[in-house]
């Protein structure tokens, strides 16, 4: 794999983000107990992980690399990190690198992010964090206790030079058109660019969308059901790189809107139901390693089926609008009325509300035209058969 | 609680509120329970946590409210916290609200604050375990009145912390007498067949019966014909329709209707399943046990899964397949 082969061996071999790189070096050379950890923020494939490994190597630290999937709960964080933090002398000079911190799921019960923040507040060894984005609430809390360094996508000019160097070393050629396509597609992501290039020059030249990460959902779902073999479908499935919930939802809504016969519909929905159960278990137990089985459940949907089309929404527009507008109003009606009638909202709306509307319709309960719920009541009254 | 929302004007016109008993002695039917409760609260400081079980509309919530009023008097509104487990999103919300409410003893001379937790059997066993802690932590200043339809869905440690009262269903005669009294006060004509129809339709649920009678009265006298016209109004009839549509293979249509009930009207998934279950027994279908098996399968999957809408859609699709 070229992307591993050409992973830089020294910090000076890296391309782009010179300023950020020197900030990191400066941080580590001046590091002493209590110095704030650093957080590297930027899109994938531009060297955040690489620089963490290289700087540890060059400054002779033992890098303990963790992926956010290793540290999702409070107990896991404490189990893995506390021994490292406490036993500096035994272990040599450790340095901690936590990748994808924005991937720690902030479920209150598990306290992963909180436990991490406690550790970050009083660092006894250098800690480097990396994230794709720093905008979530959880990241805001983390940002308070770290120094943030931004990494920008690599400009096309530098990518081209880098690419040409690799082509020379590999004794390969690539047409200028393909090269531009590769650079454009990679959007500043070096790793993706190198991977794509490798697949091009080795003659594997499927449409770009199918060949590597960042395939969009719509094309992905459509390609999945147009695939000619299960292997092709599988590779499409694995390259739809979105969060599991969106992936399940995308298949779900597409299945429901593709005018399938009842037998196929039931069969497909059962598979989606299974996928949702797996996802539910993951969310409840935070055992994210189970996620690897999701695609193998979804692959059961594969069937070359010309009827299948991607759709984002699974319900009709009128109903969507009703949920959006009427749903909101009805919710505020029941939140007031159900409490006063000492009922749950659900029971209120099922039993009392229809009778109440009926009485208004028959003028036995008086509805003022300045009633805050006047519009929605009128609408509901018209719906009574 | 200070932030209590204002009453809506329409509510005062609702007979269920107008004729809700305000004293224990006015409660319909539950004479044994009421007399033992009355002696239990004679010295309020001795009152244990209470648990009321029994089917819908037999007076559990009303009894709890009466107790609160009788013990706390004029302070009952401010020193009673009413929660409905089916409305609160998870135990976290319950914990927060209870914590806030129970933090300090009352400023006035009340023996304790009262927390009424309705539909407690809607809580998962995890949530109930957490609730057990909450009950212990707040015992100093608070008494809980837990209300459940089905006591077997309440975990044993909670049951053992409460004095349990099982409310019986209201017999036909007593219900009809009560309805008749209300009809008289409202000056509505009611004949025996009409009242019996109300009783049959409401399945012993007095709250439902009074609502149904008021709706019927809005079109005329309480006769069997008029009751039948009003009886189809509730959203449970929509659930009946959904089942029929699904079984006849109209999957997409029945799913849209299901989503409308849940997402537009806010029917809870667990209520939906409950009504779906009773809908099965109303239709005459040869595959009744297969239908119930399918429902059971997805009832479980909802507990495990992440998205109830997906599970319910799959449920309807599987029902649509049965007929063939």
XYZ file of C-alpha atoms in Angstrom:
709
model
C 0.000 0.000 0.000
C 1.587 3.209 -1.198
C -0.045 5.348 1.438
C 1.935 3.413 4.076
C 5.066 3.129 1.972
C 5.191 6.885 1.467
C 4.210 7.857 4.961
C 6.922 10.406 5.864
C 9.802 9.132 7.973
C 10.783 12.537 9.372
C 8.812 15.608 10.262
C 10.768 17.473 7.638
C 9.543 15.022 4.970
C 5.972 16.084 5.548
C 4.272 18.481 3.210
C 2.050 21.416 4.036
C 1.101 22.970 7.383
C 4.655 24.138 8.114
C 3.532 26.616 10.713
C 1.441 24.099 12.627
C 4.273 21.604 12.535
C 6.716 24.041 14.041
C 4.196 24.957 16.739
C 4.045 21.297 17.742
C 7.817 20.971 17.859
C 8.018 24.113 19.942
C 5.349 22.767 22.293
C 7.204 19.517 22.888
C 10.661 21.066 23.293
C 9.302 23.447 25.918
C 7.111 20.798 27.525
C 7.205 20.378 31.288
C 4.771 18.874 33.798
C 1.522 20.811 33.654
C 1.956 22.189 30.128
C -1.403 22.095 28.376
C -1.932 19.154 26.014
C -2.397 19.992 22.343
C -5.353 19.297 20.107
C -4.779 18.968 16.363
C -7.861 19.849 14.380
C -8.262 19.276 10.657
C -9.778 17.089 7.937
C -8.661 13.481 7.490
C -5.460 12.444 5.765
C -3.358 15.547 6.117
C -0.835 14.334 8.662
C -2.234 14.694 12.170
C -1.561 11.094 13.095
C 1.690 11.057 11.180
C 3.139 14.021 13.000
C 2.204 12.570 16.382
C 4.098 9.369 15.605
C 7.036 11.168 14.043
C 7.499 13.658 16.825
C 7.432 10.880 19.404
C 10.017 8.981 17.408
C 12.295 11.962 16.916
C 12.148 13.050 20.538
C 12.380 9.463 21.804
C 9.110 9.119 23.572
C 7.158 5.877 23.762
C 3.979 6.760 22.011
C 0.843 5.185 23.402
C -1.644 5.606 20.641
C -5.333 5.306 21.349
C -8.230 5.530 19.057
C -11.398 7.095 20.346
C -13.007 3.716 19.998
C -10.709 2.490 22.771
C -11.672 5.201 25.167
C -15.373 5.644 25.010
C -16.340 5.143 28.580
C -15.056 6.530 31.804
C -13.878 3.162 33.075
C -12.029 2.435 29.857
C -10.294 5.789 29.939
C -9.229 5.345 33.513
C -8.179 1.761 32.977
C -5.972 2.577 30.029
C -4.637 5.988 30.879
C -4.250 6.159 34.631
C -1.498 3.489 34.840
C 0.413 5.347 32.138
C 0.034 8.669 33.908
C 1.036 7.260 37.266
C 4.025 5.115 36.379
C 6.187 7.383 34.326
C 9.469 6.007 35.619
C 8.703 2.363 34.987
C 7.604 2.843 31.440
C 10.336 5.140 30.130
C 9.015 8.429 28.786
C 5.537 7.888 27.505
C 3.499 10.219 25.386
C -0.207 9.745 24.783
C -1.872 10.238 21.443
C -5.659 10.034 21.245
C -7.040 10.021 17.748
C -10.598 10.994 16.770
C -11.509 12.546 20.116
C -14.549 14.042 18.428
C -15.747 10.453 18.103
C -16.158 9.917 21.827
C -19.845 9.639 22.286
C -20.990 11.959 24.974
C -23.549 9.822 26.707
C -23.891 11.195 30.186
C -23.941 7.808 31.825
C -20.586 6.783 30.509
C -18.732 9.984 31.195
C -15.963 9.289 28.673
C -15.432 12.905 27.701
C -15.589 14.061 31.328
C -13.035 11.499 32.455
C -10.734 12.550 29.650
C -11.054 16.214 30.573
C -10.053 15.431 34.153
C -6.871 13.822 32.852
C -6.195 16.668 30.444
C -6.420 19.211 33.229
C -3.347 17.914 35.024
C -1.097 16.248 32.485
C 1.970 14.485 33.882
C 3.180 13.499 30.428
C 2.767 15.061 26.961
C -0.649 14.384 25.457
C -1.651 14.991 21.849
C -5.252 14.803 20.733
C -6.540 14.804 17.178
C -10.004 15.554 15.831
C -11.656 16.295 12.521
C -13.842 18.970 13.942
C -13.926 21.090 17.058
C -17.437 22.458 16.951
C -19.473 20.082 19.100
C -20.332 20.975 22.697
C -18.145 18.177 23.921
C -15.207 19.513 21.921
C -15.802 22.968 23.347
C -15.253 21.547 26.825
C -12.138 19.719 25.746
C -10.839 22.850 24.043
C -10.913 24.725 27.324
C -8.124 22.588 28.712
C -5.897 22.206 25.652
C -3.988 24.304 23.146
C -5.565 23.958 19.722
C -3.497 23.774 16.557
C -5.257 23.763 13.194
C -4.243 21.684 10.201
C -5.397 22.816 6.791
C -5.965 20.713 3.662
C -2.843 20.463 1.543
C -2.934 22.896 -1.408
C -3.141 21.252 -4.880
C 0.251 22.690 -5.883
C 2.015 20.755 -3.094
C -0.046 17.644 -3.752
C 1.050 17.671 -7.387
C 4.734 17.912 -6.480
C 4.339 15.112 -3.974
C 2.490 12.966 -6.482
C 5.113 13.496 -9.175
C 7.848 12.470 -6.739
C 6.028 9.243 -5.965
C 5.451 8.512 -9.662
C 9.166 8.886 -10.319
C 10.071 6.555 -7.443
C 7.507 3.981 -8.567
C 8.523 4.369 -12.156
C 4.896 4.860 -13.049
C 3.041 7.320 -15.205
C -0.301 8.964 -14.961
C -1.909 11.218 -17.515
C -2.227 14.859 -16.587
C -6.016 14.496 -16.724
C -6.016 11.616 -14.251
C -3.589 13.481 -12.052
C -5.852 16.514 -11.880
C -8.841 14.250 -11.233
C -6.989 12.508 -8.420
C -5.911 15.773 -6.828
C -9.369 17.269 -7.101
C -11.066 14.205 -5.688
C -8.742 14.027 -2.729
C -9.711 17.526 -1.524
C -6.373 17.997 0.174
C -6.291 14.553 1.743
C -2.847 13.120 0.979
C -3.635 9.586 2.030
C -6.744 9.438 -0.118
C -4.811 10.925 -3.055
C -2.051 8.314 -2.826
C -4.519 5.469 -2.512
C -6.464 6.690 -5.487
C -3.297 7.088 -7.536
C -2.214 3.588 -6.731
C -5.497 2.159 -7.879
C -5.254 4.160 -11.106
C -1.747 3.120 -12.097
C -2.267 -0.531 -11.248
C -4.961 -0.564 -13.883
C -7.826 -0.831 -11.451
C -9.883 1.956 -12.855
C -13.474 1.808 -11.743
C -15.453 5.026 -11.614
C -13.856 7.136 -8.963
C -16.959 7.155 -6.753
C -16.824 3.435 -6.204
C -13.154 3.108 -5.634
C -12.485 4.869 -2.410
C -13.787 6.603 0.644
C -16.072 9.653 0.667
C -18.613 8.115 -1.673
C -21.839 10.017 -1.113
C -24.942 8.302 0.239
C -27.120 8.708 -2.808
C -24.560 7.289 -5.249
C -23.675 4.627 -2.737
C -27.196 3.310 -2.270
C -27.893 3.395 -6.003
C -24.608 1.667 -6.824
C -25.305 -0.968 -4.170
C -28.513 -2.129 -5.832
C -27.015 -1.888 -9.323
C -23.950 -3.922 -8.402
C -23.408 -7.016 -10.518
C -22.032 -9.196 -7.782
C -22.218 -9.411 -4.046
C -18.523 -8.546 -3.809
C -19.058 -5.371 -5.724
C -22.028 -4.542 -3.525
C -19.930 -5.189 -0.461
C -17.156 -2.867 -1.564
C -19.721 -0.159 -2.270
C -21.259 -0.727 1.144
C -17.939 -0.414 2.926
C -17.119 2.762 1.065
C -20.267 4.556 2.182
C -18.480 6.207 5.048
C -21.170 7.813 7.114
C -22.235 7.254 10.672
C -24.126 4.006 11.223
C -27.434 5.661 12.003
C -27.448 7.640 8.744
C -26.468 4.513 6.863
C -29.363 2.508 8.288
C -31.752 5.415 7.715
C -30.630 5.824 4.095
C -31.377 2.192 3.294
C -34.612 2.362 5.278
C -36.041 5.345 3.429
C -34.867 4.046 0.037
C -36.530 0.684 0.623
C -39.817 2.269 1.608
C -40.046 4.539 -1.424
C -39.007 2.130 -4.154
C -42.434 0.588 -4.850
C -41.419 -2.902 -3.850
C -43.806 -5.821 -3.664
C -44.975 -6.718 -0.159
C -42.834 -9.812 0.168
C -39.598 -8.014 -0.722
C -40.588 -5.012 1.372
C -41.159 -7.162 4.439
C -37.930 -9.061 3.883
C -35.887 -5.882 3.477
C -37.457 -4.141 6.446
C -36.739 -7.150 8.610
C -33.054 -6.803 7.721
C -33.170 -3.100 8.535
C -34.856 -3.975 11.814
C -31.992 -6.332 12.589
C -29.447 -3.632 11.758
C -31.289 -1.208 14.010
C -31.193 -3.702 16.858
C -27.441 -4.020 16.497
C -27.126 -0.252 16.503
C -29.405 -0.039 19.543
C -27.221 -2.517 21.403
C -24.129 -0.542 20.502
C -25.661 2.693 21.737
C -26.863 1.152 24.966
C -23.692 -0.720 25.834
C -21.212 1.531 24.029
C -19.507 -1.572 22.682
C -18.478 0.072 19.455
C -16.493 -2.889 18.265
C -19.832 -4.532 17.434
C -20.114 -1.951 14.676
C -17.993 -4.129 12.414
C -20.959 -6.471 11.993
C -23.304 -3.789 10.712
C -22.230 -3.983 7.081
C -22.568 -7.747 7.112
C -26.185 -7.396 8.173
C -26.851 -4.771 5.527
C -25.211 -6.850 2.792
C -28.171 -9.199 3.094
C -30.151 -6.497 1.316
C -28.107 -7.060 -1.811
C -30.062 -7.973 -4.865
C -29.604 -6.448 -8.289
C -32.901 -4.642 -8.260
C -33.678 -2.003 -10.832
C -36.586 -0.700 -8.764
C -34.376 0.481 -5.944
C -33.669 4.194 -5.845
C -32.166 6.301 -3.127
C -34.539 8.518 -1.247
C -33.820 10.707 1.721
C -37.375 10.765 3.064
C -39.509 7.769 3.795
C -42.832 9.518 4.234
C -44.966 11.675 2.000
C -44.581 15.438 1.941
C -48.032 16.168 3.350
C -47.259 13.972 6.342
C -43.801 15.469 6.770
C -45.386 18.903 6.848
C -48.015 17.740 9.282
C -45.346 16.397 11.604
C -43.415 19.631 11.323
C -46.292 22.062 11.902
C -49.330 20.324 13.342
C -47.190 17.943 15.389
C -45.531 20.839 17.132
C -48.827 22.539 17.936
C -50.480 19.359 19.158
C -47.520 18.714 21.373
C -47.972 22.045 23.087
C -51.702 21.414 23.445
C -51.141 18.097 25.143
C -48.288 19.316 27.298
C -50.682 21.776 28.935
C -53.882 19.763 28.910
C -52.519 16.336 29.786
C -50.882 17.701 32.951
C -54.069 19.344 34.073
C -56.067 16.216 33.405
C -53.411 14.161 35.245
C -52.717 12.018 32.196
C -49.752 11.185 30.019
C -49.692 13.093 26.731
C -50.174 9.862 24.866
C -53.307 8.879 26.798
C -54.688 12.390 26.548
C -54.322 12.538 22.807
C -55.724 9.058 22.267
C -58.830 9.244 24.424
C -59.684 12.761 25.620
C -58.605 14.984 22.781
C -60.872 13.484 20.090
C -63.920 13.721 22.384
C -63.029 17.269 23.252
C -62.808 18.266 19.575
C -66.140 16.565 18.969
C -67.780 18.635 21.715
C -66.342 21.818 20.232
C -67.581 20.819 16.804
C -71.073 20.388 18.216
C -70.828 23.734 20.002
C -71.070 22.210 23.454
C -67.651 23.412 24.456
C -66.975 27.011 23.626
C -63.822 27.798 21.696
C -62.774 31.452 21.689
C -61.360 32.820 18.486
C -58.482 34.267 20.490
C -57.631 30.880 21.967
C -53.931 30.170 21.535
C -54.770 26.812 19.983
C -57.615 28.086 17.786
C -55.989 27.175 14.430
C -55.010 23.674 15.294
C -58.375 22.941 16.916
C -60.184 24.154 13.793
C -58.012 21.912 11.671
C -58.606 18.883 13.876
C -62.345 19.503 13.950
C -62.442 19.488 10.166
C -60.707 16.111 10.201
C -63.511 14.494 12.229
C -65.513 12.220 9.960
C -44.386 24.017 41.930
C -44.022 27.621 40.924
C -43.836 27.033 37.197
C -47.155 25.264 36.873
C -48.709 26.073 33.532
C -51.948 27.943 33.417
C -55.111 25.979 33.093
C -56.657 26.100 29.690
C -60.152 27.473 29.632
C -61.562 24.438 27.837
C -60.539 22.156 30.680
C -63.079 23.601 33.077
C -65.764 22.445 30.677
C -64.543 18.869 30.767
C -66.779 16.664 32.852
C -63.879 14.447 33.915
C -62.427 17.425 35.752
C -65.705 18.858 36.901
C -66.762 15.575 38.538
C -63.379 14.403 39.734
C -63.756 13.547 43.444
C -61.857 15.903 45.711
C -62.204 13.820 48.870
C -61.328 10.180 49.439
C -64.861 9.493 50.598
C -66.265 10.512 47.205
C -64.316 7.935 45.246
C -66.430 5.435 43.368
C -66.311 1.762 44.278
C -62.973 1.334 46.100
C -64.511 1.322 49.608
C -62.101 -1.121 51.251
C -59.018 0.586 49.937
C -60.347 3.992 50.877
C -61.122 3.043 54.461
C -57.710 1.493 55.004
C -56.018 4.493 53.391
C -57.995 6.837 55.595
C -56.769 5.104 58.706
C -53.237 5.008 57.305
C -53.079 8.767 56.876
C -54.753 9.635 60.144
C -51.271 10.278 61.463
C -49.572 11.421 58.274
C -46.032 11.151 59.655
C -46.476 7.393 59.654
C -47.529 7.187 56.058
C -45.371 4.769 54.077
C -44.667 5.027 50.358
C -47.727 3.866 48.497
C -48.256 1.895 45.354
C -51.555 1.760 43.528
C -52.166 -0.825 40.878
C -55.182 -1.566 38.758
C -56.537 -0.991 35.275
C -57.113 2.404 33.704
C -59.813 4.731 34.964
C -60.613 3.085 38.296
C -59.462 5.991 40.457
C -55.759 5.473 41.180
C -54.578 8.951 40.235
C -57.627 10.582 41.747
C -57.023 8.748 45.033
C -53.415 9.920 45.041
C -54.507 13.512 44.456
C -57.080 13.243 47.249
C -54.453 11.966 49.659
C -52.171 14.840 48.761
C -54.990 17.291 49.313
C -55.997 15.720 52.593
C -52.473 15.665 54.009
C -51.073 18.871 52.608
C -54.264 20.917 52.549
C -53.854 24.324 50.965
C -50.205 23.573 50.202
C -50.968 20.484 48.168
C -50.380 22.160 44.819
C -46.956 23.477 45.764
C -45.763 20.430 47.666
C -46.880 17.733 45.273
C -44.838 16.767 42.253
C -46.741 14.915 39.586
C -44.725 12.977 37.043
C -45.790 10.616 34.335
C -43.182 8.025 33.484
C -44.452 7.692 29.947
C -43.827 11.417 29.358
C -40.423 11.744 30.972
C -37.544 10.967 28.715
C -35.602 8.426 30.710
C -34.746 8.149 34.337
C -32.351 11.111 34.057
C -35.257 13.522 33.790
C -37.070 11.909 36.706
C -33.924 12.073 38.809
C -33.373 15.741 37.987
C -36.945 16.756 38.723
C -37.200 14.729 41.908
C -33.820 15.971 43.100
C -34.779 19.573 42.560
C -38.137 19.100 44.196
C -36.944 17.120 47.196
C -33.804 19.043 48.015
C -35.279 20.966 50.937
C -37.932 20.261 53.452
C -41.039 22.376 53.118
C -40.916 25.933 54.389
C -44.378 25.561 55.837
C -45.726 23.068 58.270
C -46.255 19.996 56.162
C -45.099 16.517 57.218
C -43.431 15.819 53.868
C -43.652 16.495 50.166
C -45.488 14.068 47.926
C -44.265 12.735 44.620
C -46.860 11.033 42.454
C -45.295 8.936 39.731
C -47.914 7.779 37.289
C -47.484 4.890 34.825
C -44.450 3.711 36.770
C -44.680 0.331 35.056
C -43.688 2.059 31.808
C -40.146 2.380 33.148
C -37.496 -0.081 32.072
C -36.022 -2.249 34.802
C -32.819 -0.177 34.675
C -34.810 2.960 35.283
C -36.682 1.274 38.119
C -33.416 0.290 39.759
C -32.363 3.905 39.594
C -35.740 4.928 40.976
C -35.180 2.684 43.960
C -32.116 4.757 44.858
C -34.031 7.957 44.361
C -36.741 6.769 46.739
C -34.135 5.940 49.373
C -32.235 9.192 48.978
C -35.307 11.350 49.352
C -37.156 9.402 52.044
C -36.392 12.032 54.643
C -38.519 14.734 53.052
C -40.697 12.921 50.553
C -43.268 10.202 50.181
C -43.800 8.492 46.878
C -47.118 7.370 45.498
C -46.374 5.065 42.608
C -49.139 4.228 40.170
C -49.065 1.290 37.799
C -51.496 -0.677 35.685
C -49.613 -3.862 36.176
C -47.785 -4.442 39.430
C -45.861 -7.415 38.088
C -43.946 -5.006 35.884
C -42.559 -3.295 38.980
C -39.311 -4.739 40.320
C -39.499 -6.456 43.702
C -37.216 -4.038 45.630
C -39.560 -1.165 44.822
C -42.640 -3.187 45.659
C -41.191 -4.061 49.036
C -40.661 -0.404 49.871
C -44.308 0.446 49.352
C -47.640 -0.398 50.851
C -49.507 -1.798 47.889
C -53.166 -1.304 47.074
C -54.842 -3.163 44.281
C -57.754 -1.242 42.812
C -60.565 -3.379 41.494
C -62.494 -2.724 38.312
C -65.721 -0.833 38.722
C -68.748 -3.130 38.356
C -71.247 -2.334 35.630
C -74.001 -1.327 37.981
C -71.924 1.069 39.979
C -70.473 2.677 36.866
C -73.893 3.143 35.310
C -75.247 4.652 38.523
C -72.397 7.105 38.613
C -72.884 8.079 34.969
C -76.564 8.547 35.613
C -75.839 10.949 38.469
C -73.611 13.041 36.240
C -76.181 13.019 33.424
C -78.805 14.271 35.847
C -76.607 17.100 37.042
C -75.869 18.062 33.454
C -79.555 17.791 32.608
C -78.912 15.303 29.838
C -81.398 12.586 29.022
C -79.902 9.129 29.316
C -81.527 5.747 28.745
C -80.347 2.424 30.134
C -79.202 1.040 26.781
C -77.169 4.155 26.087
C -75.430 3.935 29.444
C -74.799 0.244 29.001
C -73.275 0.930 25.587
C -70.957 3.438 27.222
C -69.983 0.892 29.851
C -69.292 -1.780 27.225
C -67.282 0.519 25.068
C -65.187 1.982 27.868
C -64.316 -1.447 29.307
C -64.643 -0.360 32.910
C -62.564 2.793 32.473
C -64.576 5.494 34.214
C -62.529 8.344 32.800
C -63.132 7.084 29.303
C -66.797 6.542 30.072
C -67.328 10.110 31.281
C -65.500 11.506 28.262
C -67.555 9.360 25.943
C -70.758 10.425 27.655
C -69.867 14.081 27.275
C -69.091 13.602 23.587
C -72.376 11.750 23.126
C -74.262 14.477 24.949
C -72.896 16.989 22.462
C -75.074 15.436 19.735
C -78.167 14.716 21.820
C -79.420 12.290 24.408
C -77.430 9.310 25.675
C -78.943 6.584 23.523
C -77.317 3.514 22.076
C -77.297 5.061 18.591
C -75.682 8.280 19.708
C -73.079 6.452 21.789
C -72.123 4.388 18.747
C -71.605 7.550 16.703
C -69.244 9.047 19.276
C -67.472 5.845 20.234
C -65.468 5.624 17.024
C -63.765 8.946 17.655
C -60.806 7.891 19.747
C -57.428 7.267 18.232
C -57.678 3.626 19.229
C -60.007 3.248 16.225
C -57.142 4.511 14.091
C -55.017 1.715 15.496
C -57.779 -0.754 14.566
C -57.691 0.644 11.020
C -53.912 0.370 10.889
C -54.079 -3.307 11.792
C -56.742 -3.986 9.173
C -54.835 -2.127 6.484
C -51.612 -3.935 7.270
C -53.297 -7.336 7.241
C -54.853 -6.608 3.874
C -51.428 -5.810 2.447
C -51.649 -2.018 2.381
C -48.321 -1.684 4.117
C -47.255 1.793 3.019
C -50.691 3.229 3.807
C -50.886 1.661 7.241
C -47.342 2.812 7.990
C -48.152 6.431 7.128
C -51.123 6.271 9.469
C -48.989 4.755 12.226
C -46.403 7.505 11.810
C -49.158 10.107 11.886
C -50.402 8.776 15.231
C -46.966 8.690 16.771
C -45.256 11.695 15.238
C -48.123 14.119 14.715
C -50.283 13.215 17.701
C -47.623 11.942 20.056
C -49.058 8.527 20.862
C -46.284 6.625 22.619
C -44.907 3.512 20.977
C -45.810 1.434 23.981
C -49.410 2.684 23.926
C -49.527 1.990 20.201
C -48.496 -1.599 20.809
C -50.994 -1.922 23.623
C -53.866 -0.745 21.428
C -52.608 -2.871 18.567
C -52.756 -5.866 20.844
C -56.343 -5.225 21.817
C -57.211 -4.495 18.182
C -56.131 -8.045 17.334
C -58.796 -9.421 19.619
C -61.495 -7.271 18.035
C -61.023 -8.690 14.551
C -61.887 -12.193 13.603
C -58.745 -13.532 12.044
C -57.759 -17.152 11.713
C -54.074 -16.417 12.179
C -54.527 -14.608 15.466
C -51.619 -16.328 17.171
C -49.225 -15.628 14.284
C -50.252 -11.979 14.435
C -49.566 -11.802 18.147
C -46.225 -13.498 17.668
C -45.194 -10.882 15.146
C -46.272 -8.105 17.503
C -44.399 -9.708 20.386
C -41.266 -10.019 18.277
C -41.199 -6.322 17.459
C -42.264 -5.243 20.934
C -39.053 -6.859 22.094
C -37.036 -5.383 19.243
C -38.153 -1.887 20.180
C -36.647 -2.405 23.606
C -33.363 -3.531 22.072
C -33.243 -1.317 19.010
C -32.515 2.327 18.497
C -35.355 3.521 16.299
C -38.937 2.459 17.125
C -40.197 3.795 13.791
C -38.049 1.283 11.918
C -39.235 -1.550 14.134
C -42.912 -0.643 13.825
C -42.634 -0.288 10.043
C -41.084 -3.709 9.838
C -43.846 -5.025 12.099
C -46.553 -3.753 9.748
C -44.734 -5.134 6.711
C -44.516 -8.538 8.321
C -48.244 -8.458 9.106
C -48.874 -7.589 5.454
C -47.059 -10.740 4.459
C -49.120 -12.977 6.761
C -52.343 -12.899 4.799
C -50.857 -14.319 1.646
